[in-house]
CSV table of C-alpha atoms in Angstrom, one decimal:
chain,number,residue,atom,x,y,z
A,1,MET,CA,64.6,-2.0,3.7
A,2,ALA,CA,66.8,-0.4,1.0
A,3,LEU,CA,66.0,3.1,-0.1
A,4,ARG,CA,64.8,3.4,-3.7
A,5,ILE,CA,66.4,6.7,-4.9
A,6,PRO,CA,65.9,7.8,-8.5
A,7,GLN,CA,69.1,7.8,-10.6
A,8,LEU,CA,69.7,10.9,-12.7
A,9,ASP,CA,70.0,10.7,-16.5
A,10,PRO,CA,73.6,11.2,-17.7
A,11,ASP,CA,72.5,14.3,-19.8
A,12,PRO,CA,73.2,17.3,-17.6
A,13,ALA,CA,70.2,19.1,-19.0
A,14,SER,CA,67.8,16.3,-18.1
A,15,PRO,CA,65.1,17.1,-15.6
A,16,PHE,CA,65.1,16.3,-11.9
A,17,PRO,CA,62.3,14.4,-10.3
A,18,PRO,CA,59.5,16.6,-8.8
A,19,VAL,CA,60.6,17.9,-5.4
A,20,GLU,CA,57.3,16.6,-3.9
A,21,THR,CA,58.7,13.1,-4.4
A,22,ALA,CA,61.6,13.6,-2.1
A,23,LEU,CA,61.9,11.2,0.9
A,24,ARG,CA,60.7,12.2,4.3
A,25,GLU,CA,63.5,10.2,5.9
A,26,PRO,CA,66.2,11.2,5.3
A,27,ASP,CA,64.4,14.5,4.9
A,28,GLY,CA,64.6,15.8,1.3
A,29,LEU,CA,66.7,13.2,-0.4
A,30,LEU,CA,65.5,13.4,-4.0
A,31,ALA,CA,67.9,11.7,-6.4
A,32,MET,CA,71.4,10.4,-6.9
A,33,GLY,CA,74.1,10.4,-9.6
A,34,GLY,CA,74.6,12.8,-12.4
A,35,ASP,CA,77.4,15.3,-12.3
A,36,LEU,CA,78.3,18.7,-10.9
A,37,SER,CA,78.4,20.6,-14.3
A,38,VAL,CA,77.4,24.2,-14.5
A,39,VAL,CA,74.3,23.2,-16.4
A,40,ARG,CA,73.2,20.6,-13.9
A,41,LEU,CA,73.8,22.8,-10.9
A,42,LEU,CA,71.9,25.8,-12.2
A,43,ASN,CA,69.1,23.5,-13.2
A,44,ALA,CA,69.0,22.1,-9.6
A,45,TYR,CA,69.0,25.5,-7.9
A,46,ARG,CA,66.2,26.8,-10.2
A,47,HIS,CA,64.1,24.0,-8.8
A,48,GLY,CA,65.0,24.4,-5.2
A,49,ILE,CA,67.5,21.4,-5.2
A,50,PHE,CA,71.1,21.3,-4.0
A,51,PRO,CA,73.9,18.7,-3.9
A,52,TRP,CA,75.1,17.4,-0.5
A,53,TYR,CA,77.1,14.3,0.0
A,54,SER,CA,80.3,12.9,1.6
A,55,ARG,CA,83.5,11.6,0.1
A,56,GLY,CA,83.0,8.1,-1.1
A,57,GLN,CA,79.2,8.5,-1.7
A,58,PRO,CA,77.5,9.1,-5.1
A,59,ILE,CA,76.3,12.6,-5.7
A,60,LEU,CA,73.1,13.1,-3.6
A,61,TRP,CA,70.5,15.8,-4.4
A,62,TRP,CA,68.2,17.3,-1.8
A,63,SER,CA,65.1,19.4,-1.4
A,64,PRO,CA,64.2,19.3,2.3
A,65,ASP,CA,60.8,20.2,3.8
A,66,PRO,CA,60.7,22.5,5.6
A,67,ARG,CA,63.2,24.9,4.1
A,68,THR,CA,65.3,27.4,6.0
A,69,VAL,CA,65.2,30.9,4.6
A,70,PHE,CA,66.4,34.4,5.5
A,71,ARG,CA,64.5,37.4,4.4
A,72,SER,CA,67.1,39.9,3.1
A,73,ASP,CA,65.8,42.5,5.6
A,74,GLY,CA,65.5,39.9,8.4
A,75,VAL,CA,69.1,39.0,9.5
A,76,ARG,CA,69.4,39.9,13.2
A,77,LEU,CA,72.5,40.7,15.0
A,78,SER,CA,72.3,40.9,18.8
A,79,SER,CA,72.6,44.3,20.5
A,80,ARG,CA,75.7,43.1,22.3
A,81,PHE,CA,77.3,42.0,19.0
A,82,ARG,CA,76.4,45.2,17.3
A,83,ARG,CA,78.2,47.2,20.1
A,84,THR,CA,81.4,45.2,19.4
A,85,LEU,CA,81.2,46.2,15.8
A,86,ASN,CA,81.2,49.9,16.6
A,87,SER,CA,85.0,49.8,17.1
A,88,SER,CA,85.6,47.1,14.4
A,89,HIS,CA,88.0,47.8,11.6
A,90,TRP,CA,86.8,44.9,9.5
A,91,GLU,CA,86.0,45.6,5.9
A,92,ILE,CA,83.6,43.5,3.7
A,93,ARG,CA,84.0,42.9,0.0
A,94,ALA,CA,82.6,40.5,-2.6
A,95,ASP,CA,84.3,38.2,-5.1
A,96,THR,CA,87.8,39.2,-4.3
A,97,ALA,CA,88.8,35.9,-2.6
A,98,PHE,CA,86.2,33.3,-3.7
A,99,ALA,CA,88.7,30.4,-3.7
A,100,ALA,CA,90.0,31.3,-0.2
A,101,VAL,CA,86.4,31.5,1.2
A,102,LEU,CA,85.5,28.1,-0.4
A,103,SER,CA,88.6,26.5,1.0
A,104,ALA,CA,88.1,27.9,4.5
A,105,CYS,CA,84.5,26.7,4.5
A,106,ALA,CA,85.7,23.2,3.6
A,107,HIS,CA,88.5,23.1,6.2
A,108,THR,CA,87.3,25.1,9.2
A,109,PRO,CA,86.5,22.6,12.0
A,110,ARG,CA,82.8,22.5,13.1
A,111,LEU,CA,81.4,21.3,16.4
A,112,GLY,CA,80.1,17.8,16.1
A,113,GLN,CA,81.2,17.3,12.5
A,114,ARG,CA,83.9,15.1,11.1
A,115,GLY,CA,85.4,15.8,7.8
A,116,THR,CA,83.6,17.9,5.2
A,117,TRP,CA,80.9,17.6,2.6
A,118,ILE,CA,82.7,20.3,0.5
A,119,THR,CA,84.9,17.7,-1.3
A,120,ASP,CA,87.5,18.4,-3.9
A,121,ALA,CA,84.9,17.7,-6.6
A,122,MET,CA,82.5,20.2,-5.0
A,123,GLN,CA,85.2,22.8,-4.7
A,124,SER,CA,86.1,22.4,-8.4
A,125,ALA,CA,82.4,22.6,-9.4
A,126,TYR,CA,81.8,25.8,-7.5
A,127,LEU,CA,85.0,27.4,-8.7
A,128,GLU,CA,83.7,26.7,-12.2
A,129,LEU,CA,80.3,28.3,-11.3
A,130,HIS,CA,82.3,31.3,-10.0
A,131,ARG,CA,84.3,31.6,-13.2
A,132,HIS,CA,81.0,31.7,-15.1
A,133,GLY,CA,79.7,34.5,-12.8
A,134,HIS,CA,77.1,32.4,-11.0
A,135,ALA,CA,78.8,31.7,-7.6
A,136,HIS,CA,79.8,34.5,-5.3
A,137,SER,CA,81.6,35.1,-2.0
A,138,VAL,CA,81.3,37.8,0.6
A,139,GLU,CA,84.6,38.3,2.5
A,140,VAL,CA,85.3,39.9,5.8
A,141,PHE,CA,88.8,41.2,6.0
A,142,ASP,CA,90.8,42.1,9.1
A,143,GLY,CA,93.6,44.0,7.3
A,144,GLU,CA,94.7,41.5,4.7
A,145,ARG,CA,93.5,38.4,6.6
A,146,LEU,CA,90.1,36.8,6.2
A,147,ALA,CA,88.1,37.0,9.4
A,148,GLY,CA,85.1,35.2,7.9
A,149,GLY,CA,83.0,34.7,4.7
A,150,ILE,CA,80.1,33.2,3.0
A,151,TYR,CA,79.5,31.8,-0.5
A,152,GLY,CA,76.6,30.7,-2.6
A,153,VAL,CA,74.9,30.7,-6.0
A,154,ALA,CA,72.9,33.5,-7.6
A,155,VAL,CA,70.1,32.6,-10.1
A,156,GLY,CA,67.9,35.4,-11.3
A,157,ARG,CA,67.4,37.6,-8.1
A,158,MET,CA,67.6,34.6,-5.7
A,159,PHE,CA,70.6,33.8,-3.6
A,160,PHE,CA,71.2,30.2,-2.5
A,161,GLY,CA,73.6,30.2,0.4
A,162,GLU,CA,76.0,27.2,0.6
A,163,SER,CA,78.3,27.7,3.5
A,164,MET,CA,80.0,30.3,5.7
A,165,PHE,CA,82.9,30.3,8.1
A,166,SER,CA,84.5,32.3,10.9
A,167,ALA,CA,88.3,32.6,11.4
A,168,GLN,CA,87.6,35.2,14.1
A,169,SER,CA,84.6,35.3,16.4
A,170,GLY,CA,81.6,36.7,14.6
A,171,GLY,CA,83.2,36.7,11.1
A,172,SER,CA,80.4,34.6,9.5
A,173,LYS,CA,77.7,36.8,11.1
A,174,VAL,CA,79.2,39.9,9.6
A,175,ALA,CA,79.5,38.2,6.2
A,176,LEU,CA,75.8,37.1,6.3
A,177,ALA,CA,74.6,40.5,7.5
A,178,ALA,CA,76.6,42.4,4.8
A,179,LEU,CA,75.3,40.0,2.1
A,180,ALA,CA,71.7,40.6,3.3
A,181,ARG,CA,72.2,44.4,3.4
A,182,ARG,CA,73.4,44.5,-0.2
A,183,LEU,CA,70.8,42.0,-1.5
A,184,HIS,CA,68.0,44.0,0.2
A,185,GLY,CA,69.3,47.2,-1.4
A,186,TRP,CA,69.3,45.5,-4.8
A,187,GLY,CA,65.7,44.3,-4.4
A,188,TRP,CA,66.6,40.6,-3.8
A,189,PRO,CA,64.1,39.4,-1.2
A,190,LEU,CA,65.5,36.0,0.1
A,191,ILE,CA,68.5,34.0,1.0
A,192,ASP,CA,68.1,30.2,1.0
A,193,ALA,CA,69.9,28.7,4.0
A,194,GLN,CA,68.8,25.1,3.2
A,195,VAL,CA,68.7,23.3,6.5
A,196,GLU,CA,67.7,24.6,9.9
A,197,SER,CA,70.1,25.0,12.8
A,198,PRO,CA,69.8,26.8,16.2
A,199,HIS,CA,72.6,29.2,15.0
A,200,LEU,CA,70.7,30.2,11.9
A,201,LEU,CA,67.4,30.6,13.7
A,202,SER,CA,69.2,32.9,16.3
A,203,LEU,CA,70.2,35.1,13.3
A,204,GLY,CA,66.7,35.5,12.1
A,205,ALA,CA,66.2,32.5,9.8
A,206,GLU,CA,62.7,31.2,9.2
A,207,SER,CA,61.4,27.7,8.5
A,208,TRP,CA,59.1,27.5,5.6
A,209,PRO,CA,57.1,24.6,4.1
A,210,ARG,CA,58.8,23.5,0.9
A,211,ARG,CA,55.7,24.3,-1.1
A,212,GLU,CA,55.8,27.9,0.1
A,213,PHE,CA,59.5,28.2,-0.5
A,214,ILE,CA,59.2,27.0,-4.1
A,215,ALA,CA,56.3,29.3,-4.8
A,216,ARG,CA,58.0,32.3,-3.2
A,217,ILE,CA,61.3,31.9,-5.1
A,218,ALA,CA,59.6,31.7,-8.4
A,219,HIS,CA,59.4,35.5,-8.8
A,220,GLY,CA,63.1,36.0,-8.1
A,221,LEU,CA,64.1,33.2,-10.4
A,222,ALA,CA,62.0,34.7,-13.2
A,223,GLN,CA,63.9,38.0,-13.1
A,224,THR,CA,66.8,38.2,-15.5
A,225,GLN,CA,70.1,39.0,-13.8
A,226,ALA,CA,73.3,38.9,-15.9
A,227,PRO,CA,76.0,36.7,-14.4
A,228,GLY,CA,79.3,38.3,-13.4
A,229,ARG,CA,81.5,39.4,-10.5
A,230,TRP,CA,79.9,41.4,-7.8
A,231,THR,CA,83.1,43.2,-6.7
A,232,ASP,CA,82.2,46.6,-8.1
A,233,ALA,CA,78.4,46.5,-7.5
A,234,PHE,CA,78.9,45.3,-3.9
A,235,GLY,CA,81.5,47.9,-3.2
A,236,GLN,CA,83.0,47.9,0.3
A,237,LEU,CA,81.3,48.0,3.6
A,238,ARG,CA,82.7,48.6,7.1
A,239,ALA,CA,81.6,46.3,9.8
A,240,SER,CA,80.8,49.4,11.9
A,241,GLN,CA,78.1,50.3,9.4
A,242,LEU,CA,76.3,47.1,10.3
A,243,ALA,CA,76.3,48.2,14.0
A,244,CYS,CA,74.4,51.3,13.3
A,245,GLY,CA,72.4,50.3,10.3
A,246,ALA,CA,74.0,52.9,8.0
A,247,ASP,CA,74.2,52.4,4.2
């Protein structure tokens, strides 16, 4: 039987269907079509919705149930990994290499995955979000080379993670832990991680019913936060600080 998926209105400001109407199989598929404009994307994130589709498909919009979430004080690094960070010279910054992080997330091979969902159109859309101060990257540098990174979208005081990568072992873990450290210090309680995986759960992610997720993010979304680059506010962290829990 063919799936009956709502088609979005051409107007980027038009509303999405209620997330409660998303399909159970495939989990969270809510709507199709529309565009990847800044207005449409921000509207989606404000309602717990994100785009995810492959090249050759129409734009597909999702709101899965359950939802995978990190508390900003809940990212866990194993004791063994923390010990390796004691002697690490990696440095972590924000919004100094957004395009490079985005490209690396799109092109880094992943076990069991062919191709990428971060298409050229998706990259262009998130670069535009970044230019408007809504999309951010956290970068892990080994000297002048990227060892890992993460990027996502900030709305209010809520961070919606999109993707992360490692060019060196542990690079994405350090990027995530550094992001969580800063967000917790700023009073941002949550990081949306979208879809569950064993790797995310091993780092402290939790699986929440969609209803709870939508209710819990409402407070963060309601808090005004001016868009703009995070470079100065984020400052610079050393990976070794994540080993000992220092600020």
